[in-house]
Amino acid sequence: MIILAIESSCDETAAAVSRNGREILSDVVYSQADMHALYGGVVPEIASRQHAEKVSLVAEEALRQAGIGRADIDAVAATCAPGLIGALLVGANFAKACALALGVPFIPVHHIRGHIAACYVADPALEPPFTALVASGGHTVVIDVQDYTRMEVLGASRDDAAGEAFDKIARVLSLPYPGGAALDRLAQGGDPGRYRLPRAGVHGAPFDFSFSGLKTAAVNLVHNTAQKGETVDRAALAAGVCQAVADSIVPRVIEAALHRGRKTVAAAGGVAANSVLRAQLERACRENGLSLCLPPLRLCGDNGSMVAAQAYYEYLAGNIGTSAQNCYATLPASELLTQQV
Ligand code: KG4
Ligand code: ZN
């Protein structure tokens, strides 16, 4: 089954073509990051307009690189939630129009489910059940993946996602947008023990996180140091933040896997590209006898392959969209993965 999939939930206009889910025939990403960098963050209206300008080109390029024609497409998929609403609507309506014109099904895909599916693309042998960490710009979630479309949220951030904390802290350190990757680079060689930073636990909720305390502590540290006329050790602070995020996330993911008796952990989302988090996950999984799926960096950030892969499993489960399919900016954490978009 050949699926053309569109991803447009934030600032990447992406399209991919998959055969039977995991076999990726093409993967095209147009990043708007340079455009948003001028403003220090994603400007929603600019994102929507950029998607509108680029989505047809990106989709046509995906078909060209896959070496297929329109008649070969069996279904068209798109991310429908969560994300920037204007951005989602451009990609989803483009995909719905393609499906209508081709007379094939339209498959709506939940962005978090898509991120998890990047792990299927990265590791052809990976099959549920497993424990997934999805750490993106807007979400930090620990999920028990019971089947390709049946999942349970075990823990989530109560306030800021790790990605949001990274981006805010990067901004006060005058790093260019997108901040997380730049902060990761700055952290190389910094002393992670130089500054004391809080770890993100929630009392009575063993798998939940809270990153707003870390964000505030780091931002205050930069401002207080400036007020005293001193200079902050930027590399040490960046290293300390990476360490604090990894220390907060990794034990909870391992605990969740052991709690559910899972043998495998899979990590996904833009923050899963973080070098300290990756190293710590590798070590902790090894020490606890768990196997780990850690997708390459290009599959951690938003891309079309993950949507194309998940769409196949949604199709098999009968999760087909109607012509009235809408998009949603947010969904309650409790419903994040238990209901289809
Ligand atoms: O999954 P993603 O590409 O988009 C969303 O769905 O949000 O995640 C973007 C997030 C941003 O917060 C970005 O700063 C962060 O991932 N990120 C990183 C790294 N690369 C991207 N955070 C820490 N270290 C990195 N290397
Ligand atoms: Zn994402």
GROMACS .gro file of C-alpha atoms and ligand atoms in nm:
model
  368
    1MET     CA    1   0.000   0.000   0.000
    2ILE     CA    2   0.144   0.336  -0.109
    3ILE     CA    3   0.072   0.633   0.120
    4LEU     CA    4   0.152   0.999   0.054
    5ALA     CA    5   0.177   1.175   0.391
    6ILE     CA    6   0.192   1.543   0.482
    7GLU     CA    7   0.326   1.696   0.806
    8SER     CA    8   0.267   2.066   0.874
    9SER     CA    9   0.202   2.097   1.248
   10CYS     CA   10   0.472   2.356   1.318
   11ASP     CA   11   0.751   2.503   1.107
   12GLU     CA   12   0.844   2.212   0.882
   13THR     CA   13   0.654   2.151   0.560
   14ALA     CA   14   0.716   1.782   0.502
   15ALA     CA   15   0.595   1.507   0.271
   16ALA     CA   16   0.689   1.142   0.242
   17VAL     CA   17   0.583   0.834   0.052
   18SER     CA   18   0.575   0.495   0.225
   19ARG     CA   19   0.510   0.141   0.106
   20ASN     CA   20   0.334  -0.074   0.366
   21GLY     CA   21   0.420   0.168   0.643
   22ARG     CA   22   0.786   0.128   0.718
   23GLU     CA   23   0.944   0.126   0.375
   24ILE     CA   24   1.010   0.493   0.305
   25LEU     CA   25   1.033   0.567  -0.068
   26SER     CA   26   1.093   0.940  -0.023
   27ASP     CA   27   1.112   1.198   0.253
   28VAL     CA   28   1.119   1.571   0.175
   29VAL     CA   29   1.139   1.839   0.444
   30TYR     CA   30   1.129   2.212   0.382
   31SER     CA   31   1.230   2.383   0.706
   32GLN     CA   32   1.101   2.734   0.773
   33ALA     CA   33   1.346   2.776   1.063
   34ASP     CA   34   1.549   3.053   0.895
   35MET     CA   35   1.232   3.257   0.847
   36HIS     CA   36   1.124   3.227   1.211
   37ALA     CA   37   1.480   3.280   1.339
   38LEU     CA   38   1.441   3.649   1.247
   39TYR     CA   39   1.172   3.672   1.521
   40GLY     CA   40   1.336   3.439   1.776
   41GLY     CA   41   1.053   3.182   1.755
   42VAL     CA   42   0.776   3.044   1.537
   43VAL     CA   43   0.533   3.311   1.414
   44PRO     CA   44   0.207   3.116   1.356
   45GLU     CA   45   0.077   3.322   1.065
   46ILE     CA   46   0.409   3.311   0.883
   47ALA     CA   47   0.415   2.934   0.939
   48SER     CA   48   0.067   2.893   0.784
   49ARG     CA   49   0.155   3.109   0.485
   50GLN     CA   50   0.482   2.924   0.430
   51HIS     CA   51   0.301   2.590   0.440
   52ALA     CA   52   0.051   2.722   0.184
   53GLU     CA   53   0.336   2.828  -0.045
   54LYS     CA   54   0.542   2.512  -0.011
   55VAL     CA   55   0.311   2.217   0.046
   56SER     CA   56   0.237   2.139  -0.323
   57LEU     CA   57   0.604   2.166  -0.419
   58VAL     CA   58   0.715   1.945  -0.132
   59ALA     CA   59   0.449   1.682  -0.212
   60GLU     CA   60   0.538   1.681  -0.583
   61GLU     CA   61   0.906   1.644  -0.495
   62ALA     CA   62   0.820   1.350  -0.266
   63LEU     CA   63   0.637   1.177  -0.555
   64ARG     CA   64   0.928   1.248  -0.792
   65GLN     CA   65   1.188   1.112  -0.551
   66ALA     CA   66   0.974   0.803  -0.483
   67GLY     CA   67   0.949   0.745  -0.858
   68ILE     CA   68   0.572   0.706  -0.848
   69GLY     CA   69   0.283   0.872  -1.027
   70ARG     CA   70  -0.043   1.002  -0.881
   71ALA     CA   71  -0.226   0.684  -0.990
   72ASP     CA   72  -0.001   0.474  -0.765
   73ILE     CA   73  -0.118   0.647  -0.445
   74ASP     CA   74  -0.353   0.428  -0.235
   75ALA     CA   75  -0.419   0.679   0.047
   76VAL     CA   76  -0.324   1.031   0.154
   77ALA     CA   77  -0.247   1.112   0.518
   78ALA     CA   78  -0.180   1.426   0.721
   79THR     CA   79  -0.116   1.532   1.079
   80CYS     CA   80  -0.444   1.673   1.220
   81ALA     CA   81  -0.353   1.739   1.587
   82PRO     CA   82  -0.192   1.872   1.795
   83GLY     CA   83   0.000   2.172   1.661
   84LEU     CA   84  -0.044   2.528   1.536
   85ILE     CA   85  -0.402   2.530   1.412
   86GLY     CA   86  -0.344   2.738   1.098
   87ALA     CA   87  -0.042   2.528   1.009
   88LEU     CA   88  -0.227   2.199   1.060
   89LEU     CA   89  -0.523   2.315   0.851
   90VAL     CA   90  -0.305   2.389   0.548
   91GLY     CA   91  -0.148   2.040   0.540
   92ALA     CA   92  -0.465   1.852   0.632
   93ASN     CA   93  -0.683   2.032   0.377
   94PHE     CA   94  -0.421   1.984   0.107
   95ALA     CA   95  -0.416   1.612   0.186
   96LYS     CA   96  -0.797   1.591   0.195
   97ALA     CA   97  -0.816   1.760  -0.144
   98CYS     CA   98  -0.558   1.518  -0.287
   99ALA     CA   99  -0.754   1.221  -0.149
  100LEU     CA  100  -1.078   1.358  -0.296
  101ALA     CA  101  -0.921   1.419  -0.637
  102LEU     CA  102  -0.761   1.074  -0.645
  103GLY     CA  103  -1.064   0.894  -0.504
  104VAL     CA  104  -0.860   0.734  -0.223
  105PRO     CA  105  -0.903   0.737   0.159
  106PHE     CA  106  -0.779   1.025   0.374
  107ILE     CA  107  -0.604   0.919   0.696
  108PRO     CA  108  -0.575   1.169   0.985
  109VAL     CA  109  -0.268   1.116   1.205
  110HIS     CA  110  -0.205   1.230   1.562
  111HIS     CA  111   0.132   1.406   1.578
  112ILE     CA  112   0.249   1.222   1.891
  113ARG     CA  113   0.154   0.886   1.740
  114GLY     CA  114   0.349   0.997   1.435
  115HIS     CA  115   0.659   1.072   1.642
  116ILE     CA  116   0.642   0.721   1.789
  117ALA     CA  117   0.618   0.577   1.438
  118ALA     CA  118   0.954   0.737   1.351
  119CYS     CA  119   1.093   0.452   1.563
  120TYR     CA  120   0.933   0.195   1.326
  121VAL     CA  121   1.111   0.361   1.036
  122ALA     CA  122   1.440   0.371   1.229
  123ASP     CA  123   1.419   0.008   1.340
  124PRO     CA  124   1.246  -0.235   1.103
  125ALA     CA  125   1.232  -0.499   1.379
  126LEU     CA  126   1.061  -0.279   1.640
  127GLU     CA  127   0.712  -0.397   1.731
  128PRO     CA  128   0.479  -0.308   2.019
  129PRO     CA  129   0.459  -0.349   2.310
  130PHE     CA  130   0.723  -0.103   2.431
  131THR     CA  131   0.760   0.212   2.638
  132ALA     CA  132   0.787   0.533   2.440
  133LEU     CA  133   0.924   0.869   2.538
  134VAL     CA  134   0.799   1.149   2.316
  135ALA     CA  135   0.978   1.475   2.389
  136SER     CA  136   0.896   1.751   2.143
  137GLY     CA  137   0.853   2.126   2.153
  138GLY     CA  138   0.507   2.103   2.306
  139HIS     CA  139   0.499   1.764   2.479
  140THR     CA  140   0.699   1.547   2.714
  141VAL     CA  141   0.509   1.221   2.749
  142VAL     CA  142   0.580   0.866   2.862
  143ILE     CA  143   0.356   0.620   2.683
  144ASP     CA  144   0.285   0.250   2.711
  145VAL     CA  145   0.256   0.148   2.346
  146GLN     CA  146   0.044  -0.167   2.363
  147ASP     CA  147  -0.025  -0.195   1.994
  148TYR     CA  148   0.030   0.022   1.685
  149THR     CA  149  -0.288   0.216   1.764
  150ARG     CA  150  -0.358   0.132   2.129
  151MET     CA  151  -0.159   0.340   2.375
  152GLU     CA  152  -0.179   0.462   2.731
  153VAL     CA  153  -0.024   0.782   2.865
  154LEU     CA  154   0.163   0.693   3.185
  155GLY     CA  155   0.314   1.033   3.253
  156ALA     CA  156   0.332   1.381   3.105
  157SER     CA  157   0.461   1.726   3.181
  158ARG     CA  158   0.231   1.919   3.412
  159ASP     CA  159   0.350   2.252   3.274
  160ASP     CA  160   0.623   2.328   3.019
  161ALA     CA  161   0.753   2.056   2.791
  162ALA     CA  162   1.129   1.993   2.799
  163GLY     CA  163   1.150   2.144   2.448
  164GLU     CA  164   0.982   2.465   2.566
  165ALA     CA  165   1.230   2.492   2.855
  166PHE     CA  166   1.522   2.436   2.617
  167ASP     CA  167   1.391   2.702   2.377
  168LYS     CA  168   1.327   2.964   2.651
  169ILE     CA  169   1.666   2.909   2.815
  170ALA     CA  170   1.840   2.919   2.477
  171ARG     CA  171   1.675   3.254   2.415
  172VAL     CA  172   1.809   3.417   2.733
  173LEU     CA  173   2.150   3.278   2.639
  174SER     CA  174   2.115   3.469   2.308
  175LEU     CA  175   2.128   3.150   2.104
  176PRO     CA  176   1.964   3.150   1.762
  177TYR     CA  177   1.628   2.982   1.705
  178PRO     CA  178   1.569   2.686   1.707
  179GLY     CA  179   1.727   2.693   2.050
  180GLY     CA  180   1.742   2.330   2.164
  181ALA     CA  181   1.999   2.215   1.911
  182ALA     CA  182   2.213   2.529   1.962
  183LEU     CA  183   2.202   2.483   2.340
  184ASP     CA  184   2.309   2.120   2.295
  185ARG     CA  185   2.612   2.235   2.092
  186LEU     CA  186   2.699   2.508   2.344
  187ALA     CA  187   2.687   2.248   2.623
  188GLN     CA  188   2.973   2.047   2.472
  189GLY     CA  189   3.269   2.093   2.704
  190GLY     CA  190   3.071   2.285   2.969
  191ASP     CA  191   3.081   2.174   3.334
  192PRO     CA  192   2.730   2.040   3.410
  193GLY     CA  193   2.795   2.055   3.787
  194ARG     CA  194   2.883   2.424   3.807
  195TYR     CA  195   2.528   2.551   3.868
  196ARG     CA  196   2.265   2.386   4.088
  197LEU     CA  197   1.946   2.337   3.888
  198PRO     CA  198   1.618   2.169   3.993
  199ARG     CA  199   1.508   1.827   3.867
  200ALA     CA  200   1.155   1.797   3.739
  201GLY     CA  201   0.953   1.561   3.955
  202VAL     CA  202   0.589   1.579   4.065
  203HIS     CA  203   0.511   1.454   4.415
  204GLY     CA  204   0.278   1.154   4.410
  205ALA     CA  205   0.291   1.116   4.030
  206PRO     CA  206   0.593   0.895   3.958
  207PHE     CA  207   0.592   0.935   3.580
  208ASP     CA  208   0.497   1.303   3.554
  209PHE     CA  209   0.732   1.595   3.490
  210SER     CA  210   0.743   1.966   3.556
  211PHE     CA  211   0.998   2.172   3.366
  212SER     CA  212   0.883   2.524   3.451
  213GLY     CA  213   1.099   2.526   3.768
  214LEU     CA  214   1.410   2.443   3.565
  215LYS     CA  215   1.322   2.708   3.308
  216THR     CA  216   1.266   2.978   3.574
  217ALA     CA  217   1.581   2.882   3.767
  218ALA     CA  218   1.800   2.906   3.456
  219VAL     CA  219   1.641   3.232   3.335
  220ASN     CA  220   1.677   3.389   3.683
  221LEU     CA  221   2.037   3.277   3.704
  222VAL     CA  222   2.120   3.456   3.377
  223HIS     CA  223   1.939   3.776   3.486
  224ASN     CA  224   2.081   3.779   3.842
  225THR     CA  225   2.434   3.726   3.714
  226ALA     CA  226   2.392   4.017   3.469
  227GLN     CA  227   2.252   4.241   3.746
  228LYS     CA  228   2.563   4.174   3.954
  229GLY     CA  229   2.776   4.275   3.657
  230GLU     CA  230   2.918   3.924   3.628
  231THR     CA  231   2.922   3.699   3.326
  232VAL     CA  232   2.745   3.366   3.326
  233ASP     CA  233   2.942   3.058   3.221
  234ARG     CA  234   2.715   2.990   2.923
  235ALA     CA  235   2.860   2.649   2.835
  236ALA     CA  236   2.831   2.532   3.199
  237LEU     CA  237   2.471   2.651   3.225
  238ALA     CA  238   2.381   2.484   2.895
  239ALA     CA  239   2.548   2.161   3.010
  240GLY     CA  240   2.369   2.185   3.347
  241VAL     CA  241   2.032   2.229   3.175
  242CYS     CA  242   2.089   1.928   2.945
  243GLN     CA  243   2.190   1.725   3.250
  244ALA     CA  244   1.886   1.837   3.452
  245VAL     CA  245   1.649   1.744   3.166
  246ALA     CA  246   1.812   1.403   3.120
  247ASP     CA  247   1.812   1.339   3.499
  248SER     CA  248   1.443   1.424   3.510
  249ILE     CA  249   1.335   1.216   3.212
  250VAL     CA  250   1.550   0.903   3.204
  251PRO     CA  251   1.471   0.744   3.546
  252ARG     CA  252   1.097   0.792   3.487
  253VAL     CA  253   1.108   0.628   3.144
  254ILE     CA  254   1.305   0.332   3.280
  255GLU     CA  255   1.071   0.304   3.580
  256ALA     CA  256   0.768   0.310   3.348
  257ALA     CA  257   0.914   0.030   3.134
  258LEU     CA  258   0.997  -0.187   3.437
  259HIS     CA  259   0.657  -0.111   3.595
  260ARG     CA  260   0.479  -0.244   3.284
  261GLY     CA  261   0.723  -0.528   3.225
  262ARG     CA  262   0.829  -0.395   2.886
  263LYS     CA  263   1.161  -0.501   2.736
  264THR     CA  264   1.211  -0.211   2.499
  265VAL     CA  265   1.225   0.167   2.522
  266ALA     CA  266   1.185   0.392   2.218
  267ALA     CA  267   1.252   0.766   2.219
  268ALA     CA  268   1.123   1.021   1.971
  269GLY     CA  269   1.053   1.391   1.914
  270GLY     CA  270   1.292   1.681   1.859
  271VAL     CA  271   1.432   1.670   2.214
  272ALA     CA  272   1.530   1.304   2.162
  273ALA     CA  273   1.808   1.451   1.946
  274ASN     CA  274   1.973   1.588   2.262
  275SER     CA  275   2.316   1.433   2.305
  276VAL     CA  276   2.310   1.416   2.687
  277LEU     CA  277   1.961   1.263   2.693
  278ARG     CA  278   2.065   1.008   2.429
  279ALA     CA  279   2.382   0.907   2.617
  280GLN     CA  280   2.197   0.877   2.947
  281LEU     CA  281   1.912   0.675   2.794
  282GLU     CA  282   2.166   0.439   2.637
  283ARG     CA  283   2.345   0.388   2.967
  284ALA     CA  284   2.028   0.342   3.173
  285CYS     CA  285   1.874   0.095   2.926
  286ARG     CA  286   2.196  -0.106   2.919
  287GLU     CA  287   2.212  -0.116   3.300
  288ASN     CA  288   1.851  -0.229   3.323
  289GLY     CA  289   1.861  -0.492   3.048
  290LEU     CA  290   1.627  -0.295   2.820
  291SER     CA  291   1.678  -0.259   2.448
  292LEU     CA  292   1.658   0.095   2.313
  293CYS     CA  293   1.538   0.238   1.983
  294LEU     CA  294   1.691   0.580   1.932
  295PRO     CA  295   1.611   0.715   1.584
  296PRO     CA  296   1.874   0.912   1.392
  297LEU     CA  297   1.850   1.290   1.441
  298ARG     CA  298   1.665   1.352   1.111
  299LEU     CA  299   1.381   1.124   1.230
  300CYS     CA  300   1.359   1.289   1.576
  301GLY     CA  301   1.240   1.626   1.445
  302ASP     CA  302   0.919   1.667   1.247
  303ASN     CA  303   0.917   1.478   0.918
  304GLY     CA  304   0.680   1.313   0.673
  305SER     CA  305   0.811   0.957   0.716
  306MET     CA  306   0.672   0.927   1.065
  307VAL     CA  307   0.326   1.032   0.945
  308ALA     CA  308   0.346   0.796   0.646
  309ALA     CA  309   0.443   0.506   0.873
  310GLN     CA  310   0.174   0.567   1.138
  311ALA     CA  311  -0.091   0.626   0.871
  312TYR     CA  312  -0.047   0.269   0.749
  313TYR     CA  313  -0.127   0.130   1.095
  314GLU     CA  314  -0.420   0.371   1.138
  315TYR     CA  315  -0.553   0.249   0.802
  316LEU     CA  316  -0.524  -0.116   0.908
  317ALA     CA  317  -0.711  -0.030   1.230
  318GLY     CA  318  -0.990   0.132   1.026
  319ASN     CA  319  -0.912   0.486   1.137
  320ILE     CA  320  -1.011   0.658   0.814
  321GLY     CA  321  -1.105   1.026   0.803
  322THR     CA  322  -1.427   1.165   0.662
  323SER     CA  323  -1.465   1.467   0.436
  324ALA     CA  324  -1.556   1.662   0.753
  325GLN     CA  325  -1.228   1.582   0.932
  326ASN     CA  326  -1.112   1.884   1.132
  327CYS     CA  327  -0.783   1.980   1.301
  328TYR     CA  328  -0.720   2.048   1.671
  329ALA     CA  329  -0.448   2.260   1.830
  330THR     CA  330  -0.460   2.071   2.159
  331LEU     CA  331  -0.610   1.761   2.307
  332PRO     CA  332  -0.627   1.689   2.683
  333ALA     CA  333  -0.327   1.482   2.796
  334SER     CA  334  -0.558   1.205   2.916
  335GLU     CA  335  -0.701   1.173   2.567
  336LEU     CA  336  -0.372   1.228   2.392
  337LEU     CA  337  -0.345   0.879   2.257
  338THR     CA  338  -0.652   0.690   2.360
  339GLN     CA  339  -0.868   0.849   2.097
  340GLN     CA  340  -0.807   0.901   1.731
  341VAL     CA  341  -0.797   1.263   1.611
  342KG4     O1  342   0.938   1.730   1.751
  342KG4     P1  343   0.983   1.866   1.713
  342KG4     O2  344   1.074   1.881   1.595
  342KG4     O3  345   0.862   1.962   1.690
  342KG4     C1  346   0.750   1.959   1.770
  342KG4     O4  347   0.664   1.871   1.751
  342KG4     O5  348   0.747   2.044   1.863
  342KG4     O6  349   1.055   1.926   1.844
  342KG4     C2  350   1.108   2.055   1.845
  342KG4     C3  351   1.179   2.076   1.978
  342KG4     C4  352   1.223   2.221   1.997
  342KG4     O7  353   1.187   2.260   2.130
  342KG4     C5  354   1.374   2.212   1.980
  342KG4     O8  355   1.442   2.313   2.049
  342KG4     C6  356   1.401   2.075   2.038
  342KG4     O9  357   1.297   1.995   1.986
  342KG4     N1  358   1.532   2.020   1.999
  342KG4     C7  359   1.630   1.992   2.088
  342KG4     C8  360   1.742   1.944   2.014
  342KG4     N2  361   1.706   1.944   1.882
  342KG4     C9  362   1.578   1.991   1.875
  342KG4     N3  363   1.634   2.004   2.222
  342KG4    C10  364   1.748   1.968   2.285
  342KG4     N4  365   1.858   1.922   2.220
  342KG4    C11  366   1.860   1.908   2.086
  342KG4     N5  367   1.967   1.861   2.023
  343ZN      ZN  368   0.687   1.718   1.650
   0.00000   0.00000   0.00000
